[in-house]
Amino acid sequence: MNHPHGDAAWHRREATRKRKAFIWQSAILVVLTSIFGSFIFNISANLAARNIHSGFAFLHEQAGFEIGESLISFSSTEAYFKAFLVGLLNTIKVSVVSIITATVLGVIIGLMSYQHPL
């Protein structure tokens, strides 16, 4: 009798295929996790040996440089985080001005090239 989803032999083959796929995927996951863990361990050991600190703690230190143009006040005695914020706001300002300029210029050029059918 034909079962709509395959016979018993088909089910055994399908179960074996799924088991093999799971084993391969698990083995690859273990290998990749081991490699990634080894990289992380090696990097942290090398940074510690060279006394290099990683992370974002520097954001609270004094910047020590000026920024020429900014939407908010900034001086060299303020933290790197505020310098980052000033840079982010400057980027947003330039992006908005560029989008508006490109849109206006595109509309003008588009209207100039339009030829009305006679």
PDB file of C-alpha atoms in Angstrom:
ATOM      1  CA  MET A   1       0.000   0.000   0.000  1.00  0.00           C
ATOM      2  CA  ASN A   2       1.367   3.445  -0.919  1.00  0.00           C
ATOM      3  CA  HIS A   3       1.444   5.802   2.004  1.00  0.00           C
ATOM      4  CA  PRO A   4       0.947   9.487   1.031  1.00  0.00           C
ATOM      5  CA  HIS A   5       4.194  10.465   2.749  1.00  0.00           C
ATOM      6  CA  GLY A   6       6.362   7.506   1.725  1.00  0.00           C
ATOM      7  CA  ASP A   7       6.730   3.937   2.895  1.00  0.00           C
ATOM      8  CA  ALA A   8       8.603   2.597   5.955  1.00  0.00           C
ATOM      9  CA  ALA A   9      11.918   2.318   4.066  1.00  0.00           C
ATOM     10  CA  TRP A  10      11.653   5.930   2.983  1.00  0.00           C
ATOM     11  CA  HIS A  11      11.029   7.001   6.605  1.00  0.00           C
ATOM     12  CA  ARG A  12      14.120   5.074   7.770  1.00  0.00           C
ATOM     13  CA  ARG A  13      16.270   6.655   5.040  1.00  0.00           C
ATOM     14  CA  GLU A  14      14.904  10.097   5.890  1.00  0.00           C
ATOM     15  CA  ALA A  15      15.576   9.597   9.619  1.00  0.00           C
ATOM     16  CA  THR A  16      19.128   8.420   8.858  1.00  0.00           C
ATOM     17  CA  ARG A  17      19.697  11.420   6.560  1.00  0.00           C
ATOM     18  CA  LYS A  18      18.461  13.833   9.216  1.00  0.00           C
ATOM     19  CA  ARG A  19      20.621  12.195  11.898  1.00  0.00           C
ATOM     20  CA  LYS A  20      23.732  12.419   9.683  1.00  0.00           C
ATOM     21  CA  ALA A  21      22.984  16.060   8.868  1.00  0.00           C
ATOM     22  CA  PHE A  22      22.573  16.855  12.576  1.00  0.00           C
ATOM     23  CA  ILE A  23      25.866  15.125  13.432  1.00  0.00           C
ATOM     24  CA  TRP A  24      27.742  17.012  10.697  1.00  0.00           C
ATOM     25  CA  GLN A  25      26.244  20.340  11.709  1.00  0.00           C
ATOM     26  CA  SER A  26      27.065  19.700  15.363  1.00  0.00           C
ATOM     27  CA  ALA A  27      30.647  18.736  14.523  1.00  0.00           C
ATOM     28  CA  ILE A  28      31.136  21.843  12.383  1.00  0.00           C
ATOM     29  CA  LEU A  29      29.646  24.012  15.143  1.00  0.00           C
ATOM     30  CA  VAL A  30      32.061  22.538  17.698  1.00  0.00           C
ATOM     31  CA  VAL A  31      35.048  23.083  15.379  1.00  0.00           C
ATOM     32  CA  LEU A  32      34.069  26.687  14.559  1.00  0.00           C
ATOM     33  CA  THR A  33      33.397  27.475  18.225  1.00  0.00           C
ATOM     34  CA  SER A  34      36.816  26.055  19.152  1.00  0.00           C
ATOM     35  CA  ILE A  35      38.567  28.105  16.469  1.00  0.00           C
ATOM     36  CA  PHE A  36      36.715  31.279  17.449  1.00  0.00           C
ATOM     37  CA  GLY A  37      37.449  30.663  21.142  1.00  0.00           C
ATOM     38  CA  SER A  38      41.126  30.125  20.341  1.00  0.00           C
ATOM     39  CA  PHE A  39      41.231  33.434  18.442  1.00  0.00           C
ATOM     40  CA  ILE A  40      39.589  35.292  21.329  1.00  0.00           C
ATOM     41  CA  PHE A  41      41.949  33.737  23.880  1.00  0.00           C
ATOM     42  CA  ASN A  42      45.005  34.519  21.717  1.00  0.00           C
ATOM     43  CA  ILE A  43      43.932  38.118  21.133  1.00  0.00           C
ATOM     44  CA  SER A  44      43.230  38.789  24.806  1.00  0.00           C
ATOM     45  CA  ALA A  45      46.553  37.199  25.845  1.00  0.00           C
ATOM     46  CA  ASN A  46      48.499  39.301  23.317  1.00  0.00           C
ATOM     47  CA  LEU A  47      46.728  42.512  24.358  1.00  0.00           C
ATOM     48  CA  ALA A  48      47.428  41.796  28.027  1.00  0.00           C
ATOM     49  CA  ALA A  49      51.108  40.984  27.299  1.00  0.00           C
ATOM     50  CA  ARG A  50      51.515  44.340  25.551  1.00  0.00           C
ATOM     51  CA  ASN A  51      49.483  46.198  28.215  1.00  0.00           C
ATOM     52  CA  ILE A  52      46.939  47.359  25.624  1.00  0.00           C
ATOM     53  CA  HIS A  53      43.526  48.120  27.049  1.00  0.00           C
ATOM     54  CA  SER A  54      40.490  47.568  24.884  1.00  0.00           C
ATOM     55  CA  GLY A  55      36.963  48.731  25.404  1.00  0.00           C
ATOM     56  CA  PHE A  56      35.140  52.020  25.621  1.00  0.00           C
ATOM     57  CA  ALA A  57      36.520  53.395  28.892  1.00  0.00           C
ATOM     58  CA  PHE A  58      38.489  56.024  26.921  1.00  0.00           C
ATOM     59  CA  LEU A  59      35.218  57.763  26.008  1.00  0.00           C
ATOM     60  CA  HIS A  60      35.228  59.422  29.434  1.00  0.00           C
ATOM     61  CA  GLU A  61      38.801  60.759  29.093  1.00  0.00           C
ATOM     62  CA  GLN A  62      39.669  64.292  27.989  1.00  0.00           C
ATOM     63  CA  ALA A  63      39.755  64.628  24.199  1.00  0.00           C
ATOM     64  CA  GLY A  64      42.573  67.181  23.949  1.00  0.00           C
ATOM     65  CA  PHE A  65      41.640  68.511  20.508  1.00  0.00           C
ATOM     66  CA  GLU A  66      39.301  71.095  19.057  1.00  0.00           C
ATOM     67  CA  ILE A  67      36.592  70.589  16.463  1.00  0.00           C
ATOM     68  CA  GLY A  68      36.229  73.513  14.064  1.00  0.00           C
ATOM     69  CA  GLU A  69      32.516  73.442  13.405  1.00  0.00           C
ATOM     70  CA  SER A  70      29.821  71.939  15.570  1.00  0.00           C
ATOM     71  CA  LEU A  71      26.120  72.250  16.289  1.00  0.00           C
ATOM     72  CA  ILE A  72      26.769  72.038  20.037  1.00  0.00           C
ATOM     73  CA  SER A  73      29.571  73.679  21.997  1.00  0.00           C
ATOM     74  CA  PHE A  74      32.758  71.647  22.353  1.00  0.00           C
ATOM     75  CA  SER A  75      36.192  72.367  23.805  1.00  0.00           C
ATOM     76  CA  SER A  76      39.358  70.313  24.036  1.00  0.00           C
ATOM     77  CA  THR A  77      38.833  69.744  27.760  1.00  0.00           C
ATOM     78  CA  GLU A  78      35.657  67.719  27.217  1.00  0.00           C
ATOM     79  CA  ALA A  79      35.395  63.938  26.883  1.00  0.00           C
ATOM     80  CA  TYR A  80      35.855  61.845  23.749  1.00  0.00           C
ATOM     81  CA  PHE A  81      32.183  60.884  24.006  1.00  0.00           C
ATOM     82  CA  LYS A  82      31.115  64.494  23.425  1.00  0.00           C
ATOM     83  CA  ALA A  83      33.574  64.710  20.507  1.00  0.00           C
ATOM     84  CA  PHE A  84      31.938  61.591  19.070  1.00  0.00           C
ATOM     85  CA  LEU A  85      28.517  63.201  19.534  1.00  0.00           C
ATOM     86  CA  VAL A  86      29.696  66.392  17.804  1.00  0.00           C
ATOM     87  CA  GLY A  87      31.025  64.326  14.896  1.00  0.00           C
ATOM     88  CA  LEU A  88      27.764  62.391  14.664  1.00  0.00           C
ATOM     89  CA  LEU A  89      25.719  65.608  14.614  1.00  0.00           C
ATOM     90  CA  ASN A  90      28.040  67.113  11.978  1.00  0.00           C
ATOM     91  CA  THR A  91      27.575  63.999   9.836  1.00  0.00           C
ATOM     92  CA  ILE A  92      23.800  64.187  10.157  1.00  0.00           C
ATOM     93  CA  LYS A  93      23.859  67.907   9.266  1.00  0.00           C
ATOM     94  CA  VAL A  94      25.956  67.313   6.148  1.00  0.00           C
ATOM     95  CA  SER A  95      23.752  64.366   5.148  1.00  0.00           C
ATOM     96  CA  VAL A  96      20.524  66.381   5.451  1.00  0.00           C
ATOM     97  CA  VAL A  97      21.971  69.325   3.495  1.00  0.00           C
ATOM     98  CA  SER A  98      23.271  66.928   0.819  1.00  0.00           C
ATOM     99  CA  ILE A  99      19.926  65.134   0.483  1.00  0.00           C
ATOM    100  CA  ILE A 100      18.034  68.405   0.136  1.00  0.00           C
ATOM    101  CA  THR A 101      20.554  69.818  -2.354  1.00  0.00           C
ATOM    102  CA  ALA A 102      20.574  66.626  -4.443  1.00  0.00           C
ATOM    103  CA  THR A 103      16.771  66.514  -4.484  1.00  0.00           C
ATOM    104  CA  VAL A 104      16.409  70.150  -5.559  1.00  0.00           C
ATOM    105  CA  LEU A 105      19.153  69.817  -8.149  1.00  0.00           C
ATOM    106  CA  GLY A 106      17.639  66.567  -9.472  1.00  0.00           C
ATOM    107  CA  VAL A 107      14.199  68.142  -9.832  1.00  0.00           C
ATOM    108  CA  ILE A 108      15.620  71.206 -11.597  1.00  0.00           C
ATOM    109  CA  ILE A 109      17.698  69.113 -14.022  1.00  0.00           C
ATOM    110  CA  GLY A 110      14.752  66.769 -14.580  1.00  0.00           C
ATOM    111  CA  LEU A 111      12.435  69.660 -15.385  1.00  0.00           C
ATOM    112  CA  MET A 112      15.019  71.274 -17.664  1.00  0.00           C
ATOM    113  CA  SER A 113      15.380  68.094 -19.710  1.00  0.00           C
ATOM    114  CA  TYR A 114      11.629  67.556 -20.051  1.00  0.00           C
ATOM    115  CA  GLN A 115      10.357  68.219 -23.554  1.00  0.00           C
ATOM    116  CA  HIS A 116       6.667  68.854 -23.817  1.00  0.00           C
ATOM    117  CA  PRO A 117       5.088  67.065 -26.789  1.00  0.00           C
ATOM    118  CA  LEU A 118       3.649  69.484 -29.320  1.00  0.00           C
TER     119      LEU A 118
END
